[in-house]
Coordinates of C-alpha atoms and ligand atoms in Angstrom, one line a residue:
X170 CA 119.6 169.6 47.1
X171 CA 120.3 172.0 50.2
X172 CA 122.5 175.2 50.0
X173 CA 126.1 174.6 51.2
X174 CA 124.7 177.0 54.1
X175 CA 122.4 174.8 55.5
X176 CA 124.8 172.1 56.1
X177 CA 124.7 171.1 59.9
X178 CA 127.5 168.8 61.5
X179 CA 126.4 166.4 64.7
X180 CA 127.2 168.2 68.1
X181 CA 130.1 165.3 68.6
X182 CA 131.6 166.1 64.9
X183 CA 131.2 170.1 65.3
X184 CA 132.9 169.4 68.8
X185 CA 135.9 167.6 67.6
X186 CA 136.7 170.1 65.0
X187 CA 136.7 172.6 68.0
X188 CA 138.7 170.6 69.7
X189 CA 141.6 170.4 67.1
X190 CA 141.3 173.4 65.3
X191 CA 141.7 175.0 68.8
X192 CA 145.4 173.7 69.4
X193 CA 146.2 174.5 65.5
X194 CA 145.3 171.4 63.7
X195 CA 143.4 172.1 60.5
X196 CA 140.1 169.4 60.3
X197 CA 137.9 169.1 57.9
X198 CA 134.2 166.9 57.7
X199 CA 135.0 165.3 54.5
X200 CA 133.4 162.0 52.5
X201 CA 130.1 160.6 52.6
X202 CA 128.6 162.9 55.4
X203 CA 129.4 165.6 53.3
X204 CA 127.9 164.4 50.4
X205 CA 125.1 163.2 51.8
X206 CA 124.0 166.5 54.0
X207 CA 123.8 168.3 50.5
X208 CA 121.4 165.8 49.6
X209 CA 119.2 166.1 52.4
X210 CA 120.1 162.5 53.0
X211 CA 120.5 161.1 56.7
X212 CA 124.1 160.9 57.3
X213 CA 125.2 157.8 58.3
X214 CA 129.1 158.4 59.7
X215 CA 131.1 161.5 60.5
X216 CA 134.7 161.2 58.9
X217 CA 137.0 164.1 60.2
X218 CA 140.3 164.4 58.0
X219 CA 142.6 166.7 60.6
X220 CA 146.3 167.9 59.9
X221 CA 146.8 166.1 63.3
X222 CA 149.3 162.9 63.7
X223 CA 146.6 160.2 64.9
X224 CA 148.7 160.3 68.5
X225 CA 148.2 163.8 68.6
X226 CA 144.4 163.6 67.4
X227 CA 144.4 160.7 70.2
X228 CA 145.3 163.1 72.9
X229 CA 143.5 166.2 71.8
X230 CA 140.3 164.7 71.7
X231 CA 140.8 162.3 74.7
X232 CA 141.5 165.5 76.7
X233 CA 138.3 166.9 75.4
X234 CA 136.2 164.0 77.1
X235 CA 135.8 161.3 73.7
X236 CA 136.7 157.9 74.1
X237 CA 139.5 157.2 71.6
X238 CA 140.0 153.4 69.6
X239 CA 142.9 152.9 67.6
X240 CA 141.2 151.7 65.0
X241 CA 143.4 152.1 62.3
X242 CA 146.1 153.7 63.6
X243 CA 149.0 152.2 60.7
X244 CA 146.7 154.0 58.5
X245 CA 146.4 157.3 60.5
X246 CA 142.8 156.7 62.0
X247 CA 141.7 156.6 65.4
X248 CA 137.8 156.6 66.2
X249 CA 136.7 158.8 68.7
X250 CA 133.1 158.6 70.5
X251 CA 131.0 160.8 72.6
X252 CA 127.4 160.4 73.5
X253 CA 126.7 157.1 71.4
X254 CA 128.2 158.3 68.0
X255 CA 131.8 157.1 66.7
X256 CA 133.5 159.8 64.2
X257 CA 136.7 158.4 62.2
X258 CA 139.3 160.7 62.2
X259 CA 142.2 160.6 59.9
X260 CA 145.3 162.4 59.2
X261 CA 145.6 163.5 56.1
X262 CA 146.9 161.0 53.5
X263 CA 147.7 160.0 49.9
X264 CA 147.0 156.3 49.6
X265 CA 149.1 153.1 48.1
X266 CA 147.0 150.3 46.7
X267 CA 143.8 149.4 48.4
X268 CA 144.1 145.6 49.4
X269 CA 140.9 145.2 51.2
X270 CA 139.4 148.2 49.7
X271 CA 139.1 150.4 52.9
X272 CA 142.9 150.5 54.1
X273 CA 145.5 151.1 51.6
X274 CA 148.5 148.9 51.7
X275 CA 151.2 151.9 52.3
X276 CA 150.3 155.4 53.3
X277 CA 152.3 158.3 52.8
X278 CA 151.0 161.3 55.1
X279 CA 150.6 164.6 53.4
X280 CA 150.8 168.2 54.1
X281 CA 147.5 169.4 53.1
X282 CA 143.7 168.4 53.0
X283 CA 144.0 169.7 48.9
X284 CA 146.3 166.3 48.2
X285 CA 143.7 163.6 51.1
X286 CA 140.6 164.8 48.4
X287 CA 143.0 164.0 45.6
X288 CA 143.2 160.2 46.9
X289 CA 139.3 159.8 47.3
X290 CA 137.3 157.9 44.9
X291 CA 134.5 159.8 43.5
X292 CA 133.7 163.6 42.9
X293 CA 130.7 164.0 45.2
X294 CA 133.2 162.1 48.0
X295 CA 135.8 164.5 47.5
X296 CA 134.2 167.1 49.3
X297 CA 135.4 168.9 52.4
X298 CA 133.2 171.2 55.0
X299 CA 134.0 173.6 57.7
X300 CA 131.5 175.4 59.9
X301 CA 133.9 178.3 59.7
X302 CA 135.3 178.0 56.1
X303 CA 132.3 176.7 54.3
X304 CA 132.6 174.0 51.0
X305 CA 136.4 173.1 49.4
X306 CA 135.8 171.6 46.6
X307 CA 138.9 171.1 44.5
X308 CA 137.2 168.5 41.9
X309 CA 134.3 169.5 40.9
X310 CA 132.1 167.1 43.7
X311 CA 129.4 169.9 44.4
X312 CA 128.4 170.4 40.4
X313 CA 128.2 166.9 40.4
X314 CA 126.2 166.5 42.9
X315 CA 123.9 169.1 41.4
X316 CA 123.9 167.0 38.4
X317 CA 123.6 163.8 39.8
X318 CA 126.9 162.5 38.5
X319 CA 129.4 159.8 39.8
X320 CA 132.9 160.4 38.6
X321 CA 135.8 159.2 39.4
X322 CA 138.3 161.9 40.8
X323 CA 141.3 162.8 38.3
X324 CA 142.0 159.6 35.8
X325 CA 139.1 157.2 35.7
X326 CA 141.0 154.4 34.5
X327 CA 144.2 154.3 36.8
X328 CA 141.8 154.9 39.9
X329 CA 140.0 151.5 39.2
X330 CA 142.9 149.9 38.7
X331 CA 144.3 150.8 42.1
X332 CA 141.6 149.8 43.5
X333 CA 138.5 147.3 42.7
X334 CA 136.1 147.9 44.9
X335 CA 135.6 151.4 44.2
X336 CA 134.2 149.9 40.8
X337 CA 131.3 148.4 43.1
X338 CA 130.7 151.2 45.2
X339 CA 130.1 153.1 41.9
X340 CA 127.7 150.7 41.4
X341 CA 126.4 150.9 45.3
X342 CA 126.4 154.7 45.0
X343 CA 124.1 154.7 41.6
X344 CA 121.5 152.4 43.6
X345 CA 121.4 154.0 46.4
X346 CA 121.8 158.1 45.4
X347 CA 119.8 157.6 42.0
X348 CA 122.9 159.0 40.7
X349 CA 124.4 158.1 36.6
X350 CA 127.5 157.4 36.1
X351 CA 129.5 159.8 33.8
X352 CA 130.3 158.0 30.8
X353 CA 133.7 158.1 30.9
X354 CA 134.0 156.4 34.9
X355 CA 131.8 154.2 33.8
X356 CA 134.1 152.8 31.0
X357 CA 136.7 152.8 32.8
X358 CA 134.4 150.7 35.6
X359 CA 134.0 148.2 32.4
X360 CA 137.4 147.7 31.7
X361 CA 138.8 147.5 35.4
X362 CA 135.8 144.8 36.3
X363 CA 139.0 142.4 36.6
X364 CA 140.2 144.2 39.2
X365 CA 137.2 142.9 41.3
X366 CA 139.1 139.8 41.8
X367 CA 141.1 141.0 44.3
X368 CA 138.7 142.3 46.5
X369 CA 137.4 140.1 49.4
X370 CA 134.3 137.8 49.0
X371 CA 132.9 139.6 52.2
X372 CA 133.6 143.2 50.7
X373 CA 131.9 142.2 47.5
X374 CA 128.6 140.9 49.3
X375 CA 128.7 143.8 51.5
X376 CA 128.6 146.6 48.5
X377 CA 126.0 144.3 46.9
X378 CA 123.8 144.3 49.7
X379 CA 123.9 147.9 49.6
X380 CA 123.1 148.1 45.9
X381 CA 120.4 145.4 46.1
X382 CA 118.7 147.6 48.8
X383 CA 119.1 150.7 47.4
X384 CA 115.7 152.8 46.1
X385 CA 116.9 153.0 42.4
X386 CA 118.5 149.3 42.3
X387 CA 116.3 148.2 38.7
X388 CA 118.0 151.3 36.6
X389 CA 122.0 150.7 38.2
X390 CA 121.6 146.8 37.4
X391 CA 120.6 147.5 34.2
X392 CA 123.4 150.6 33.9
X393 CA 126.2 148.2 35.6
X394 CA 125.4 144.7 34.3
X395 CA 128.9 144.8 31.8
X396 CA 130.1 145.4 35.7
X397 CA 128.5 143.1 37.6
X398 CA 129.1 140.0 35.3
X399 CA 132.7 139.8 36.8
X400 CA 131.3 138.9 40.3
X401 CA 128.0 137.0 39.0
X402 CA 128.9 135.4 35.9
X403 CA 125.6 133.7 36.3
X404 CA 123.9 137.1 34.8
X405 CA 125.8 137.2 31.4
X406 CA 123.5 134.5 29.9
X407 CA 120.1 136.9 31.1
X408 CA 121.6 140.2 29.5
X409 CA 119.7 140.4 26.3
X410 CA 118.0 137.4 26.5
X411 CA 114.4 137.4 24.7
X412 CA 111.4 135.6 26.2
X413 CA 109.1 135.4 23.9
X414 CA 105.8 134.2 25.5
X415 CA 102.9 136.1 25.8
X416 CA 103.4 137.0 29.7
X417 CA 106.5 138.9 28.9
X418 CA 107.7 142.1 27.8
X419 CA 111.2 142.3 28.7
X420 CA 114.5 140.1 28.4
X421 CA 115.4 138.5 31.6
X422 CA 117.9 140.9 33.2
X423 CA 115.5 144.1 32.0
X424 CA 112.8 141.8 33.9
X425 CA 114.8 140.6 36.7
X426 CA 115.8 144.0 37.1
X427 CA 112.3 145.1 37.7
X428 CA 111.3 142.6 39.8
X429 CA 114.5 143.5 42.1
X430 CA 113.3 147.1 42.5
X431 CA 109.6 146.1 43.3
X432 CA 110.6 143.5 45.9
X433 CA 110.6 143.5 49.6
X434 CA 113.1 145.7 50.9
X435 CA 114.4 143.1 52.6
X436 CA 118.5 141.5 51.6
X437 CA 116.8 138.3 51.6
X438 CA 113.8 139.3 49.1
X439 CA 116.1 140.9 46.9
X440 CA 118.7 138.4 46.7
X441 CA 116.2 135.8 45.5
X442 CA 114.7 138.5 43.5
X443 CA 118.0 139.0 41.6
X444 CA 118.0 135.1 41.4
X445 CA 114.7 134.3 40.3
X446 CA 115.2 133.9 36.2
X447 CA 118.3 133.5 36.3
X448 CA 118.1 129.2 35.2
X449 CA 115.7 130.5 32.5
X450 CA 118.4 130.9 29.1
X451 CA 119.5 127.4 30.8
X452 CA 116.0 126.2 30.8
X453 CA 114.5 127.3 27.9
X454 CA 113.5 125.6 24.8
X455 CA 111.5 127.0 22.1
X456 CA 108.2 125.7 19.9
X457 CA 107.9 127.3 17.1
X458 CA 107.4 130.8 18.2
X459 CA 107.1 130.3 22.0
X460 CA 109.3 130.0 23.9
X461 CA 109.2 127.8 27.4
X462 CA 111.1 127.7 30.5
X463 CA 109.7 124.6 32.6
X464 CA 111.8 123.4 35.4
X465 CA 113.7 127.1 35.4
X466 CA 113.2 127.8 39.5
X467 CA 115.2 124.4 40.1
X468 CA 118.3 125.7 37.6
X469 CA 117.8 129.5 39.1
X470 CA 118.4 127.9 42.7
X471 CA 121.5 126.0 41.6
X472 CA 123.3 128.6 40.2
X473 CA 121.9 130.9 43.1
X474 CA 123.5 128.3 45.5
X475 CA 126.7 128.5 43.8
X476 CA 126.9 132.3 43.5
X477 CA 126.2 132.7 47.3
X478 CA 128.7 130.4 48.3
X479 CA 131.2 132.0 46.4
X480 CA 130.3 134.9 48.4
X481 CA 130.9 132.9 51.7
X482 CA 126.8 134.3 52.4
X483 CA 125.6 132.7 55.7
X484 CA 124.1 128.8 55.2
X485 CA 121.1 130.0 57.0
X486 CA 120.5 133.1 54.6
X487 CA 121.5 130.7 51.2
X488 CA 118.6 128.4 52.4
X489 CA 115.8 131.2 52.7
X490 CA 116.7 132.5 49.3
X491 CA 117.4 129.4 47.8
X492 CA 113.7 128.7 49.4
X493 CA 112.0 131.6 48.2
X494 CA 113.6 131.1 44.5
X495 CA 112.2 127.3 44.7
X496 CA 108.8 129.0 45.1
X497 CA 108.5 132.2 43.0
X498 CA 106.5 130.0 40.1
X499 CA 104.6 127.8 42.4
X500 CA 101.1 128.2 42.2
X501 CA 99.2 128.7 46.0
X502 CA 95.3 129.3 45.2
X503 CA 93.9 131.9 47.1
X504 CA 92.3 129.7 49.5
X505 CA 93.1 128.9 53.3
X506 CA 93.2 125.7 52.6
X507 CA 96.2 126.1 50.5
X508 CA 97.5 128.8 52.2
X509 CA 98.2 126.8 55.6
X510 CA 99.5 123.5 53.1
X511 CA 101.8 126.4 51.8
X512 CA 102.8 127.8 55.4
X513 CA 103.5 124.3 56.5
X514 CA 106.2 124.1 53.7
X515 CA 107.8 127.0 55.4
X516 CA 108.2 125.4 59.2
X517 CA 106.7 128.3 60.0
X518 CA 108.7 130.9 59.0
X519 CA 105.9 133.4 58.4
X520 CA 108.3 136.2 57.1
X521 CA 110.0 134.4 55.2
X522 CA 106.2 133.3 53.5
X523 CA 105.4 136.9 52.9
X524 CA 108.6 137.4 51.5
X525 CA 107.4 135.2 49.1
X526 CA 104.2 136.7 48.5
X527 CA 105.7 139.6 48.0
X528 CA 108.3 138.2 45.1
X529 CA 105.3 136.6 43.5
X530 CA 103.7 140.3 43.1
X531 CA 107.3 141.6 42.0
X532 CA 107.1 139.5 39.3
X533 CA 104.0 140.1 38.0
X534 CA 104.4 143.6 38.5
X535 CA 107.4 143.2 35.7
X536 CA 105.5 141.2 33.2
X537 CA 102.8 141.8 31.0
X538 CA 99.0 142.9 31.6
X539 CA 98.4 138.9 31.2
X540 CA 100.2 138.7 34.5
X541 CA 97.8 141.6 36.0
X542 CA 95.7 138.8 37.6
X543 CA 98.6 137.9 39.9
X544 CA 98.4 141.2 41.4
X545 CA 95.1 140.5 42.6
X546 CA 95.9 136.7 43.9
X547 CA 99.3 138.2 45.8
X548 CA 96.6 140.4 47.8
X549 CA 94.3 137.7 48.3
X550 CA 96.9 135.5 49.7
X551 CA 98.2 138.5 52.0
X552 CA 94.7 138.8 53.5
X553 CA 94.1 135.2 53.6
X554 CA 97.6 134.8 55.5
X555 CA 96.5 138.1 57.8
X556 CA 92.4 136.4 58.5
X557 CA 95.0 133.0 59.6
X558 CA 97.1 134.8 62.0
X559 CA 94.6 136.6 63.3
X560 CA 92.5 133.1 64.1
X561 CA 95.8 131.4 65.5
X562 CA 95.3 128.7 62.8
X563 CA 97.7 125.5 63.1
X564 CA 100.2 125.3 60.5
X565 CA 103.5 123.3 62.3
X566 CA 102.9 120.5 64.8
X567 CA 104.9 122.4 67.1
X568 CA 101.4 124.1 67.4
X569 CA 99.3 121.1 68.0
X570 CA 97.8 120.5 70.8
X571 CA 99.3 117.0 71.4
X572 CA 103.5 116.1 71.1
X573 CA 105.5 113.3 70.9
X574 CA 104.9 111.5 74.0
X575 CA 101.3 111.4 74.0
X576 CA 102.1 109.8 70.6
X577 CA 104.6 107.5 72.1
X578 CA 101.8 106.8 75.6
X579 CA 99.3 105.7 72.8
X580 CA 101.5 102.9 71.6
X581 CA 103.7 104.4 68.7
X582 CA 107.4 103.0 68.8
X583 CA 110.1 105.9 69.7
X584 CA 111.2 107.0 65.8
X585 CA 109.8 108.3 62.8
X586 CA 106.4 107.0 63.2
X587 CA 106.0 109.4 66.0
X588 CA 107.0 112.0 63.4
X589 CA 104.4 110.4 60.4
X590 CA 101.8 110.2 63.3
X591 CA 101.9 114.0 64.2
X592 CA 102.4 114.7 60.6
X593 CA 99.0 113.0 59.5
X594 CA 97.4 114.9 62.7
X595 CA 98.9 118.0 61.4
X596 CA 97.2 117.1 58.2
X597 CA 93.8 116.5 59.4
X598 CA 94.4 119.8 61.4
X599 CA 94.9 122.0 58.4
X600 CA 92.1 120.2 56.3
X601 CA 89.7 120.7 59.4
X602 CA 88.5 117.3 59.4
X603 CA 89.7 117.3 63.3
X604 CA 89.8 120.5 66.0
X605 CA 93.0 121.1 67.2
X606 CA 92.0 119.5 70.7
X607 CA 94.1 117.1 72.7
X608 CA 90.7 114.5 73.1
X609 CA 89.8 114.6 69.2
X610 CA 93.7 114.6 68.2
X611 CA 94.3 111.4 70.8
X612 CA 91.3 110.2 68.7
X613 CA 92.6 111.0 65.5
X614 CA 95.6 108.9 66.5
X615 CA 94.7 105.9 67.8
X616 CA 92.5 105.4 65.1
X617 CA 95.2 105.2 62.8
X618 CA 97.1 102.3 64.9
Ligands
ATP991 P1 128.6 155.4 53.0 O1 129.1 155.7 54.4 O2 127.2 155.9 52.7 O3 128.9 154.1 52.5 P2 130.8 157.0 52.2 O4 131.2 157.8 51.0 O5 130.9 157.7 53.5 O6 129.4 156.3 52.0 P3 132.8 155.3 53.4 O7 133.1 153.9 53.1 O8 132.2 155.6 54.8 O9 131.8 155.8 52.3 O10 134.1 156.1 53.2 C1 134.3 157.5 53.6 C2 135.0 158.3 52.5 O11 136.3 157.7 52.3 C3 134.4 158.3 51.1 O12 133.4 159.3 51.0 C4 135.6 158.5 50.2 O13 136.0 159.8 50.2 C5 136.7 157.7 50.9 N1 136.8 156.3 50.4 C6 136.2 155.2 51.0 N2 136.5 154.1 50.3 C7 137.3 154.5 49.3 C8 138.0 153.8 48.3 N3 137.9 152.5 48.1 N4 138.8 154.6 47.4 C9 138.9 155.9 47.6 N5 138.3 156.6 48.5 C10 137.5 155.9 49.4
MG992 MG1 130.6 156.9 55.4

């Protein structure tokens, strides 16, 4: 962690505290950027918390060359740019309830920057920085920080339940930071969860992106599942749930969380990741001592599809994942041969096929040393994929080197035997029994008329 000393403000945040310190408004860096510049962390936004009325915040800093958006203004904050970067600056408040989680439903404006920390949700977010007048820490944010500690500020429990979404952004926070949760926020995270009812669908998805991306996502879903049930029911089932087959050493959520961690750092990846397993306590039926969970990707995608549309995700996003869960289990040999029939599955989406690839090794990487062999085969198929590219192998007929209407010119009626035709060329193609020339495709056509 850096030394309070070391802390260095943007040239557009150091300049807007000049600004309104220099006509007697008291300002303050406070919040994340704070936090996060102890860390050594890159800081993301500037918040400024000033004794100034937004209007007069507006005016100082529009005199002083920003371009100032009332942003927020029933809420006290404008957001001022200069050179590229936005700062919010707000006057200092005590907040009502939350309603969407970022602007609280009735402000009262305060006096002093001592009562805008008090309203703020967590220790380490409760810190305020001045060039001039160093660290104010009124609650304890820089120990914790030390320590690695989210707690809530003041009373856990009545600070959840004026507000849900700070509950996921505890959760967000311990993904993304590394952070615990001190026991006591945490219980009171537990037995607010309900709370998360009120908050938006879009809100929700938004914090769980930002967990699902963040670099110690496989500990905080296994430290916030009693948390995270109350926005995916789905995952109650997986907590605790036993597999007892040879390629497993985990229950499904200690294993899903793994795989989560070790997945693409992409949403899309992780999504599916978190989705994978999650059919298998549906799915499973047991002989004698072994248990099996045949057909478990099809039941993982339809609760996946349900959970996502419950949180109003993008139809275009819901199929990849849904896509990606479809095909964690399938088996693609490490051949090219298979490789290009598996590509051709994917209409070419090659991402969204390394995406996969990289799932498949995920889950390996969180099962047992049976499973080591998969490691291997998710290389193979990377290089395989990587010798394809390279050789501008056909895998979609958009790549052939014949379309539709030289279908249609040989004689094919207009519908979807023009399709079946380019299908079976596409086929041959990928199989090599023809080049991927115009003459020898024509060929390869007519012959089947
Ligand atoms: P990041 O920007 O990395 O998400 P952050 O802590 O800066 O983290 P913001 O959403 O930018 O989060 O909010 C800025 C500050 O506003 C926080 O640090 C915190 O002090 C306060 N804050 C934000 N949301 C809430 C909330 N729901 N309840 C209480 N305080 C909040
Ligand atoms: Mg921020």
């Amino acid at each position: 962690m850096n030394d309070v000393s070391v802390i260095t403000l943007s040239e557009s945040a150091a300049k807007a505290l000049d600004l309104l310190e220099a006509v007697g408004f008291e300002s303050w860096c406070v919040g994340g950027c704070v936090r996060d510049a102890l860390l050594g962390r890159a800081v993301n936004d500037y918040d400024i918390a000033t004794a100034a009325s937004w209007e007069q915040a507006e005016r100082v800093l529009a005199d002083g060359g920003f371009a100032v958006h009332r942003t927020g203004v029933k809420h006290g904050t404008i957001t001022a740019v200069l050179d590229g970067e936005a700062l919010e600056v707000t006057t200092y408040r005590a907040d009502g309830a939350y309603v969407d989680g970022r602007h609280p439903d009735g402000v009262t404006f305060v006096k002093s920057i001592e009562e805008d920390l008090a309203r703020r949700d967590f220790t380490m977010n409760a810190l305020a920085y001045h060039p001039d007048r160093g660290l104010l820490d009124c609650w304890g944010g820089l120990d914790d920080v030390r320590a690695g500690l989210i707690r809530a500020v003041g009373d856990p429990a009545r600070r959840f339940a004026e507000d849900g979404l700070r509950v996921l952004r505890g959760c967000r926070f311990a993904s993304q930071l590394g952070f615990s949760i001190e026991p006591q926020t945490l219980q009171a995270m537990r037995a607010n969860k309900k709370m998360l009812a009120c908050v938006s669908a879009e809100r929700v998805t938004h914090e769980l992106d930002g967990m699902l991306l963040g670099g110690h996502v496989g500990d905080a879903l296994i430290e916030c599942v009693d948390v995270l049930v109350a926005v995916l029911p789905e995952v109650a089932a997986c907590r605790g749930f036993d597999q007892r087959t040879p390629y497993h050493i985990y229950d499904v959520w200690e294993h899903t969380a793994r795989v989560v961690q070790c997945a693409p750092l992409t949403l899309r990846a992780r999504w599916a990741a978190l989705f994978h397993d999650i059919g298998k306590p549906a799915a499973c039926f047991s002989e004698g001592d072994r248990m099996h969970f045949y057909g478990h990707p099809e039941i993982s995608a339809r609760l996946a599809e349900g959970a996502m549309r419950r949180l109003l995700m993008a139809p275009r996003f819901i199929a990849g994942v849904l896509k990606l869960v479809r095909m964690h289990d399938r088996q693609i040999a490490a051949s090219p041969r298979s490789v290009r029939r598996a590509l051709a599955g994917f209409d070419g989406d090659i991402e969204l096929f390394r995406e996969l690839i990289g799932l498949k090794r995920a889950d390996a990487m969180a099962q047992s040393e049976l499973s080591r062999p998969r490691l291997d085969l998710a290389d193979d198929l990377e290089r395989i994929l990587g010798d394809l590219l390279a050789a501008d192998a056909v895998f979609t007929v958009k790549q052939l080197a014949i379309d539709g209407n030289d279908v249609m010119a040989l004689g094919v009626p207009a519908g979807p035997s023009v399709g079946d035709a380019l299908d079976a060329a596409l086929e041959a193609v990928m199989d090599e029994r023809v080049d991927n020339d115009r003459g020898q495709l024509l060929a390869f056509v007519e012959s089947r008329l």
